Structure formats: C-alpha cells, structure tokens
Amino acid sequence: MSRTLISHVPIHPLQYPDQGQNYVFNGCMQFLMECLGEKNEPHDYWFFSAVSGDSFVQVFNKNKTKWSTCFSQTAFDYQLVKRVFDAVGYGFDYLDPETWQRGREAAKAKIMDSIDRGLPVIAKGFHSVVGNCELPTDEVSCVIGYEKDGQHFYRMTEEGTDLVSFTLEDSLPYIFVFAGEPKDAPPLASVYRNALVNAPTLMRTLPANNSDIYFGNNAFEQWAQALEGDFYLMDRAEYDAADSIASWRYYCVYVCIIATNIFSKRHTIDRAVRLNPDLAPLTSLIEREYEALDKLEKELQSANAGFNITYEILQDEKKRREIAGIIRKFPIVLSRLCDILEKI
C-alpha cells in the first residue's frame, strides 16, 4: 500500500515541555496554521493557549480509569473549537462520533481530502503511548497521513516525530475537526483582551453531566478532598505497575498544570497587556497574584509535594492533610485574580 503524508511542512513535536508547552491542542492549532501558510507569529502555541483557556484553568479528575492532562483536552467540544477558530478567522467542520459513525466511508474520504490539500485534521480520542503502554488520555492530535486503501490513518505524537497509525474501525470515540474557509479575523489586541475577559468564566466551568472532571477553584477543592480521603491509597504493586505511572497520572500531572499556567503568564497575560496599553494599570495587581501563586508552588516543592512526590508521602495521612492545606490556598489567590480580570 502507498502512504500519503502532508509533506510541505516538516513534521515536528506538537508540544515542547522544555519550553513550558505542555498542552497538545495548542500545538495542533499552531501546526495547522503552519500548514495554512499563516505566520507562526502571532498564531503561535501561546496564542492558542490563551484563547483556549488552557493557560488559566486548573483541572482535576477523580476517575482513575481516565486521565486529564489540561483544560482543552478535558473540555474539548464544539464551543471551545469555535472560540479558537473564530480567533484566527477560519471556519471549520466538527464531526462528533455519532455523526461520522453514521457515515464512516464519507468520513474517511473527508479526512483524505483534507490531507490531499495539505491540511491536517485535528482529532481527539487517542490513547497516549508511554513506553509500551497505552494510557487512556483521550488525547488530541493531528492526522497527517493515510494509506491509499483508506483503512489506516497516521497521526502525530505529542513530543516526537514518529507517526502512529489508527483506523476508523477502532472502538475509540474520535472527534474530527476540519479547517474551513478563511473569514474576517478580529484584531489581535481584541483577541487577547477577550482571552483575559473570558478567563474567569472558563475557570468556573462546571463538570459535564455525570463527570468526575473538575475545573478551576473547584478542581483544587476536589483535589484537596481526594488527598484527605482514600483516593491515593494503593498498594505498592498497584503504584509501581507499568501501565499506571501513578505519581504522574494521579498527582504530578496536576502540579504540571499549576507550573505551566504560572509560567505561561509571560507569554499570554503580559502579551495581552502589551497589545492593550490601557490595561497597564492592572499590571502590578496581576503580578502580585502570580508571585503569590509562585510562592505556593514553591511551598508544594518544599513539602516534597511537587514533582518530587513519593509513594510513601501519598500513603501518609498526616502528610496528605498538610498537602491538602496548601492546595486549598490556590483558590484564594485565583479568586483575587478573577476579580482583577473582571474589571477589564
């Protein structure tokens, strides 16, 4: 069989953790813009991180059979996609699982047509592959190739250049997003301004029906309650299981969101203020709250409750209560930040 790939843009990782870029959807959008011939500036990773809301919203998932990596991954829906595509001035087609499964052959043809035109298809629903293990992250990726028979497609990986194959016969409930025709894009300054204005609303996103995924200050409270309860109690064999990577999957990923969102300020909020000089009077107020967040992150690290968390600490009831106390301090700061942003 002959494989067709998008070739006019070099394949590269969709996220760069060493640069603070940990949310794959924003890398997917940047790659799409590259394929559309748009300049990396201003439509870079950080642009999409601001518009999607990733840079502002904490996440916590109480369902151990799933894995939540960021806001855009867990809250990925039509409205989020629309907000992002509107910001860059492009239409889009959105195929949910129920839609494309009713017309599987038509969906295959649509994906192949997009790739033939040099445009990746943004898709959600993939497992991440860590070592030899598939982990249920329900991840976002870019589909950039197919076999001529239309049975196998190829997607990019988050942090590498190897491609992963999949088929529409898989049981995973994929969502597919296709770039549409260009339309008038709003001014860049207003896009960033709106990102700040929208942030408090996104930080108050409610869980979906029957969902164990929480957002914003509610995520911190649910995380604290999990620490005070039995969520982290597990035997050593379960903790060390190859398909669990428990410390990251159940704990450190949420520390990563904290650290990523604090780091992102220089690329999102600061950029918004530069583009909207009338927001300059808020700079010192915002800076004070991010300094407070940074101190709390350091407090977690000092309590051996950051990326340095261990199995023994997570099994220690007294230590978990101490960590929960630190976690509950974040919403106090973020509530003050929301008050500032709501004055815009």
Short mmCIF file of C-alpha atoms in Angstrom, two decimals:
data_model
loop_
_atom_site.label_atom_id
_atom_site.label_comp_id
_atom_site.label_asym_id
_atom_site.label_seq_id
_atom_site.Cartn_x
_atom_site.Cartn_y
_atom_site.Cartn_z
CA MET A 1 0.00 0.00 0.00
CA SER A 2 1.10 3.54 -0.70
CA ARG A 3 1.15 6.09 2.10
CA THR A 4 0.23 9.75 1.57
CA LEU A 5 1.52 12.33 4.05
CA ILE A 6 1.42 16.08 4.38
CA SER A 7 4.93 16.99 3.29
CA HIS A 8 5.11 20.75 2.70
CA VAL A 9 5.58 21.41 6.44
CA PRO A 10 8.23 19.44 8.37
CA ILE A 11 6.89 17.05 10.99
CA HIS A 12 7.87 18.22 14.45
CA PRO A 13 6.63 17.69 18.02
CA LEU A 14 3.28 19.22 18.90
CA GLN A 15 4.42 20.28 22.34
CA TYR A 16 7.76 21.23 23.88
CA PRO A 17 7.79 20.66 27.65
CA ASP A 18 11.28 22.15 27.97
CA GLN A 19 9.74 25.44 26.76
CA GLY A 20 6.75 25.22 29.06
CA GLN A 21 4.50 24.00 26.24
CA ASN A 22 2.61 21.07 27.76
CA TYR A 23 -0.85 21.25 26.14
CA VAL A 24 -1.04 19.44 22.85
CA PHE A 25 -4.17 21.05 21.37
CA ASN A 26 -2.39 24.40 21.15
CA GLY A 27 0.47 22.74 19.30
CA CYS A 28 -2.05 21.15 16.94
CA MET A 29 -3.51 24.54 16.14
CA GLN A 30 -0.07 26.02 15.57
CA PHE A 31 0.78 23.17 13.20
CA LEU A 32 -2.47 23.73 11.33
CA MET A 33 -1.63 27.42 10.93
CA GLU A 34 1.78 26.46 9.55
CA CYS A 35 0.11 24.19 7.00
CA LEU A 36 -2.29 27.02 6.06
CA GLY A 37 0.70 29.25 5.39
CA GLU A 38 -0.04 31.54 8.34
CA LYS A 39 2.89 33.09 10.15
CA ASN A 40 3.99 31.49 13.40
CA GLU A 41 3.64 34.95 14.88
CA PRO A 42 1.09 35.83 16.05
CA HIS A 43 -0.61 32.43 15.84
CA ASP A 44 1.89 30.51 17.92
CA TYR A 45 1.38 27.97 20.68
CA TRP A 46 0.88 30.69 23.30
CA PHE A 47 -1.78 32.47 21.27
CA PHE A 48 -3.88 29.31 21.31
CA SER A 49 -3.10 28.58 24.95
CA ALA A 50 -4.59 31.97 25.85
CA VAL A 51 -7.64 31.71 23.58
CA SER A 52 -8.46 28.10 24.50
CA GLY A 53 -8.27 28.95 28.20
CA ASP A 54 -5.57 26.38 28.91
CA SER A 55 -3.30 28.99 30.50
CA PHE A 56 -5.84 29.83 33.17
CA VAL A 57 -7.82 26.73 34.18
CA GLN A 58 -6.79 24.06 36.68
CA VAL A 59 -8.15 20.53 36.17
CA PHE A 60 -8.65 17.54 38.48
CA ASN A 61 -10.10 14.13 37.60
CA LYS A 62 -11.48 11.81 40.29
CA ASN A 63 -11.95 8.92 37.84
CA LYS A 64 -8.84 6.74 37.97
CA THR A 65 -9.75 4.96 34.73
CA LYS A 66 -9.30 8.18 32.78
CA TRP A 67 -6.53 10.73 32.56
CA SER A 68 -6.91 14.50 32.34
CA THR A 69 -3.95 16.50 31.09
CA CYS A 70 -5.32 20.04 30.66
CA PHE A 71 -8.44 22.12 30.07
CA SER A 72 -8.57 21.86 26.27
CA GLN A 73 -8.22 18.08 26.45
CA THR A 74 -10.95 17.56 29.04
CA ALA A 75 -13.34 20.34 27.91
CA PHE A 76 -12.83 19.77 24.18
CA ASP A 77 -16.18 20.47 22.50
CA TYR A 78 -17.77 22.45 19.69
CA GLN A 79 -17.79 25.72 21.65
CA LEU A 80 -14.09 25.52 22.50
CA VAL A 81 -13.20 24.76 18.89
CA LYS A 82 -15.41 27.61 17.66
CA ARG A 83 -13.78 30.08 20.04
CA VAL A 84 -10.33 29.16 18.77
CA PHE A 85 -11.17 29.10 15.03
CA ASP A 86 -13.07 32.39 15.28
CA ALA A 87 -9.97 33.97 16.82
CA VAL A 88 -7.85 33.11 13.76
CA GLY A 89 -10.52 33.86 11.16
CA TYR A 90 -11.32 30.39 9.82
CA GLY A 91 -14.46 28.32 9.57
CA PHE A 92 -14.42 24.65 10.47
CA ASP A 93 -16.36 21.40 10.30
CA TYR A 94 -16.84 19.41 13.51
CA LEU A 95 -17.63 15.70 13.33
CA ASP A 96 -18.59 14.10 16.63
CA PRO A 97 -18.52 10.29 16.99
CA GLU A 98 -22.25 9.85 16.35
CA THR A 99 -22.04 11.87 13.13
CA TRP A 100 -19.07 10.23 11.45
CA GLN A 101 -20.02 6.72 12.56
CA ARG A 102 -23.27 7.09 10.61
CA GLY A 103 -21.21 7.78 7.50
CA ARG A 104 -17.89 6.09 8.04
CA GLU A 105 -16.83 5.99 4.38
CA ALA A 106 -17.72 9.64 3.90
CA ALA A 107 -15.64 10.50 6.98
CA LYS A 108 -12.67 8.60 5.57
CA ALA A 109 -13.00 10.46 2.28
CA LYS A 110 -13.21 13.81 4.09
CA ILE A 111 -10.04 13.10 6.08
CA MET A 112 -8.16 12.02 2.95
CA ASP A 113 -9.33 15.07 1.02
CA SER A 114 -8.05 17.39 3.75
CA ILE A 115 -4.66 15.67 3.76
CA ASP A 116 -4.53 15.80 -0.05
CA ARG A 117 -5.00 19.58 0.25
CA GLY A 118 -2.08 19.74 2.69
CA LEU A 119 -4.21 20.36 5.79
CA PRO A 120 -4.04 18.21 8.92
CA VAL A 121 -7.23 17.09 10.62
CA ILE A 122 -7.33 17.85 14.34
CA ALA A 123 -8.76 14.88 16.17
CA LYS A 124 -9.46 13.87 19.76
CA GLY A 125 -9.86 10.48 21.40
CA PHE A 126 -6.43 8.86 21.17
CA HIS A 127 -4.54 6.90 23.79
CA SER A 128 -1.08 8.16 24.63
CA VAL A 129 1.74 5.66 24.27
CA VAL A 130 4.30 5.72 27.09
CA GLY A 131 6.92 3.04 26.66
CA ASN A 132 4.93 0.00 25.59
CA CYS A 133 1.78 1.07 27.41
CA GLU A 134 -1.31 2.74 26.02
CA LEU A 135 -2.72 5.17 28.56
CA PRO A 136 -6.35 6.40 28.47
CA THR A 137 -5.67 10.10 27.99
CA ASP A 138 -8.36 10.68 25.36
CA GLU A 139 -5.75 12.90 23.73
CA VAL A 140 -5.81 15.45 20.90
CA SER A 141 -3.59 15.05 17.84
CA CYS A 142 -3.10 15.94 14.17
CA VAL A 143 -3.96 13.41 11.48
CA ILE A 144 -1.50 13.97 8.64
CA GLY A 145 -1.48 10.81 6.52
CA TYR A 146 -3.32 7.78 5.21
CA GLU A 147 -2.86 4.55 3.30
CA LYS A 148 -4.34 4.54 -0.19
CA ASP A 149 -6.95 1.99 0.80
CA GLY A 150 -8.34 4.47 3.32
CA GLN A 151 -8.24 1.89 6.08
CA HIS A 152 -5.26 3.23 8.01
CA PHE A 153 -4.54 6.81 9.01
CA TYR A 154 -1.47 8.35 10.64
CA ARG A 155 -1.33 10.89 13.43
CA MET A 156 1.45 12.86 15.06
CA THR A 157 2.68 12.24 18.60
CA GLU A 158 2.84 14.82 21.34
CA GLU A 159 6.58 15.10 21.84
CA GLY A 160 8.21 13.24 18.94
CA THR A 161 8.20 12.84 15.19
CA ASP A 162 7.17 9.21 14.95
CA LEU A 163 3.72 8.65 13.48
CA VAL A 164 1.08 6.38 14.99
CA SER A 165 -1.45 4.51 12.87
CA PHE A 166 -5.15 4.09 13.64
CA THR A 167 -8.34 3.10 11.84
CA LEU A 168 -11.94 4.22 11.98
CA GLU A 169 -12.79 0.68 12.99
CA ASP A 170 -11.27 1.31 16.41
CA SER A 171 -13.65 1.47 19.34
CA LEU A 172 -12.38 4.90 20.42
CA PRO A 173 -14.92 7.75 20.07
CA TYR A 174 -12.92 10.10 17.89
CA ILE A 175 -13.86 13.71 17.21
CA PHE A 176 -12.60 15.23 13.95
CA VAL A 177 -12.16 18.94 13.20
CA PHE A 178 -11.50 20.19 9.64
CA ALA A 179 -10.28 23.66 8.77
CA GLY A 180 -12.75 25.59 6.63
CA GLU A 181 -12.67 28.75 4.56
CA PRO A 182 -10.96 31.92 5.80
CA LYS A 183 -13.13 34.73 7.11
CA ASP A 184 -12.54 38.07 8.78
CA ALA A 185 -10.37 37.68 11.86
CA PRO A 186 -10.75 40.02 14.84
CA PRO A 187 -7.84 42.35 15.66
CA LEU A 188 -5.08 40.64 17.59
CA ALA A 189 -5.35 43.02 20.53
CA SER A 190 -9.05 42.30 20.95
CA VAL A 191 -8.42 38.54 20.81
CA TYR A 192 -6.00 38.75 23.71
CA ARG A 193 -8.26 41.14 25.58
CA ASN A 194 -11.17 38.75 25.17
CA ALA A 195 -8.99 35.88 26.39
CA LEU A 196 -8.48 37.73 29.68
CA VAL A 197 -12.14 38.69 29.89
CA ASN A 198 -13.23 35.08 29.28
CA ALA A 199 -10.74 33.55 31.73
CA PRO A 200 -12.87 33.91 34.90
CA THR A 201 -15.86 32.28 33.18
CA LEU A 202 -13.72 29.38 31.96
CA MET A 203 -12.24 28.99 35.44
CA ARG A 204 -15.79 28.46 36.70
CA THR A 205 -16.62 25.77 34.12
CA LEU A 206 -18.89 23.19 35.70
CA PRO A 207 -18.35 19.45 35.32
CA ALA A 208 -20.26 17.83 32.48
CA ASN A 209 -23.19 15.61 33.42
CA ASN A 210 -22.02 12.57 35.40
CA SER A 211 -18.41 13.70 35.01
CA ASP A 212 -15.67 13.36 37.60
CA ILE A 213 -13.59 16.10 35.98
CA TYR A 214 -13.48 19.45 37.78
CA PHE A 215 -12.18 22.84 36.74
CA GLY A 216 -10.72 25.99 38.27
CA ASN A 217 -11.13 26.52 42.01
CA ASN A 218 -13.49 23.53 42.17
CA ALA A 219 -10.63 21.37 40.86
CA PHE A 220 -8.39 22.46 43.74
CA GLU A 221 -11.11 21.70 46.29
CA GLN A 222 -11.79 18.26 44.81
CA TRP A 223 -8.05 17.57 44.76
CA ALA A 224 -7.77 18.55 48.43
CA GLN A 225 -10.71 16.29 49.31
CA ALA A 226 -9.07 13.42 47.42
CA LEU A 227 -5.91 13.92 49.47
CA GLU A 228 -7.91 13.85 52.69
CA GLY A 229 -9.78 10.72 51.60
CA ASP A 230 -8.61 7.39 50.22
CA PHE A 231 -8.05 8.36 46.56
CA TYR A 232 -4.27 7.96 46.85
CA LEU A 233 -4.28 4.84 48.99
CA MET A 234 -2.93 1.91 46.96
CA ASP A 235 -0.54 -0.95 47.49
CA ARG A 236 2.97 -0.73 46.17
CA ALA A 237 2.36 -3.18 43.35
CA GLU A 238 -0.51 -1.08 42.00
CA TYR A 239 1.54 2.10 42.33
CA ASP A 240 4.53 0.62 40.53
CA ALA A 241 2.51 -1.03 37.76
CA ALA A 242 3.93 -0.22 34.33
CA ASP A 243 0.58 0.93 32.99
CA SER A 244 -0.13 3.17 35.96
CA ILE A 245 2.85 5.53 36.37
CA ALA A 246 0.78 6.53 39.38
CA SER A 247 2.69 9.51 40.73
CA TRP A 248 2.39 11.32 37.39
CA ARG A 249 -1.01 10.14 36.33
CA TYR A 250 -2.85 10.76 39.60
CA TYR A 251 -0.85 13.64 41.07
CA CYS A 252 2.06 15.23 39.22
CA VAL A 253 0.03 15.99 36.09
CA TYR A 254 -1.97 18.46 38.19
CA VAL A 255 1.21 20.00 39.57
CA CYS A 256 2.30 20.32 35.94
CA ILE A 257 -0.85 22.34 35.17
CA ILE A 258 -0.09 24.66 38.09
CA ALA A 259 3.51 25.19 36.98
CA THR A 260 2.62 25.54 33.30
CA ASN A 261 -0.06 28.14 33.93
CA ILE A 262 2.20 30.24 36.17
CA PHE A 263 4.96 30.11 33.56
CA SER A 264 2.57 30.99 30.73
CA LYS A 265 1.81 34.46 32.14
CA ARG A 266 4.82 36.00 30.37
CA HIS A 267 3.51 34.74 27.02
CA THR A 268 -0.23 35.27 27.48
CA ILE A 269 -1.26 37.89 30.04
CA ASP A 270 1.86 40.01 29.54
CA ARG A 271 1.36 39.87 25.77
CA ALA A 272 -2.28 40.90 26.20
CA VAL A 273 -1.25 43.92 28.25
CA ARG A 274 1.39 44.96 25.70
CA LEU A 275 -1.23 44.84 22.96
CA ASN A 276 -3.77 46.73 25.09
CA PRO A 277 -1.87 49.57 26.78
CA ASP A 278 -5.00 50.70 28.65
CA LEU A 279 -4.63 47.53 30.76
CA ALA A 280 -1.24 48.66 32.08
CA PRO A 281 -2.70 49.90 35.42
CA LEU A 282 -3.65 46.29 36.20
CA THR A 283 -0.10 45.01 35.69
CA SER A 284 1.11 45.39 39.27
CA LEU A 285 -2.07 43.80 40.63
CA ILE A 286 -1.77 40.80 38.32
CA GLU A 287 1.94 40.48 39.04
CA ARG A 288 1.27 40.35 42.78
CA GLU A 289 -1.14 37.43 42.38
CA TYR A 290 1.23 35.46 40.16
CA GLU A 291 4.00 36.00 42.69
CA ALA A 292 1.63 34.54 45.30
CA LEU A 293 0.94 31.55 43.03
CA ASP A 294 4.66 31.05 42.52
CA LYS A 295 5.22 31.03 46.30
CA LEU A 296 2.53 28.39 46.70
CA GLU A 297 4.13 26.24 44.03
CA LYS A 298 7.43 26.52 45.89
CA GLU A 299 5.61 25.63 49.11
CA LEU A 300 4.46 22.40 47.48
CA GLN A 301 8.02 21.61 46.44
CA SER A 302 9.34 22.36 49.94
CA ALA A 303 6.76 19.98 51.39
CA ASN A 304 8.00 17.27 48.98
CA ALA A 305 4.59 17.55 47.35
CA GLY A 306 5.53 18.82 43.91
CA PHE A 307 7.14 16.79 41.15
CA ASN A 308 9.18 15.22 43.97
CA ILE A 309 6.16 13.43 45.48
CA THR A 310 6.78 9.81 46.51
CA TYR A 311 4.69 6.74 47.18
CA GLU A 312 5.48 6.96 50.89
CA ILE A 313 4.22 10.55 51.13
CA LEU A 314 0.98 9.72 49.33
CA GLN A 315 0.33 6.90 51.82
CA ASP A 316 0.96 9.16 54.83
CA GLU A 317 -2.37 10.52 56.11
CA LYS A 318 -0.78 13.39 58.06
CA LYS A 319 1.33 14.42 55.09
CA ARG A 320 -1.64 14.30 52.73
CA ARG A 321 -3.60 16.61 55.04
CA GLU A 322 -0.68 19.04 55.01
CA ILE A 323 -0.62 18.98 51.20
CA ALA A 324 -4.39 19.49 51.05
CA GLY A 325 -3.95 22.61 53.15
CA ILE A 326 -1.51 24.03 50.60
CA ILE A 327 -3.75 23.08 47.68
CA ARG A 328 -6.66 24.99 49.27
CA LYS A 329 -4.60 28.21 49.25
CA PHE A 330 -4.55 28.36 45.43
CA PRO A 331 -8.28 29.21 45.03
CA ILE A 332 -7.86 32.18 47.39
CA VAL A 333 -5.26 33.69 45.07
CA LEU A 334 -7.09 32.76 41.88
CA SER A 335 -10.32 34.30 43.15
CA ARG A 336 -8.47 37.58 43.60
CA LEU A 337 -7.05 37.22 40.09
CA CYS A 338 -10.58 36.69 38.71
CA ASP A 339 -11.70 39.87 40.49
CA ILE A 340 -8.94 41.79 38.72
CA LEU A 341 -9.69 40.34 35.30
CA GLU A 342 -13.40 41.03 35.70
CA LYS A 343 -12.60 44.75 35.89
CA ILE A 344 -11.42 44.73 32.27
#
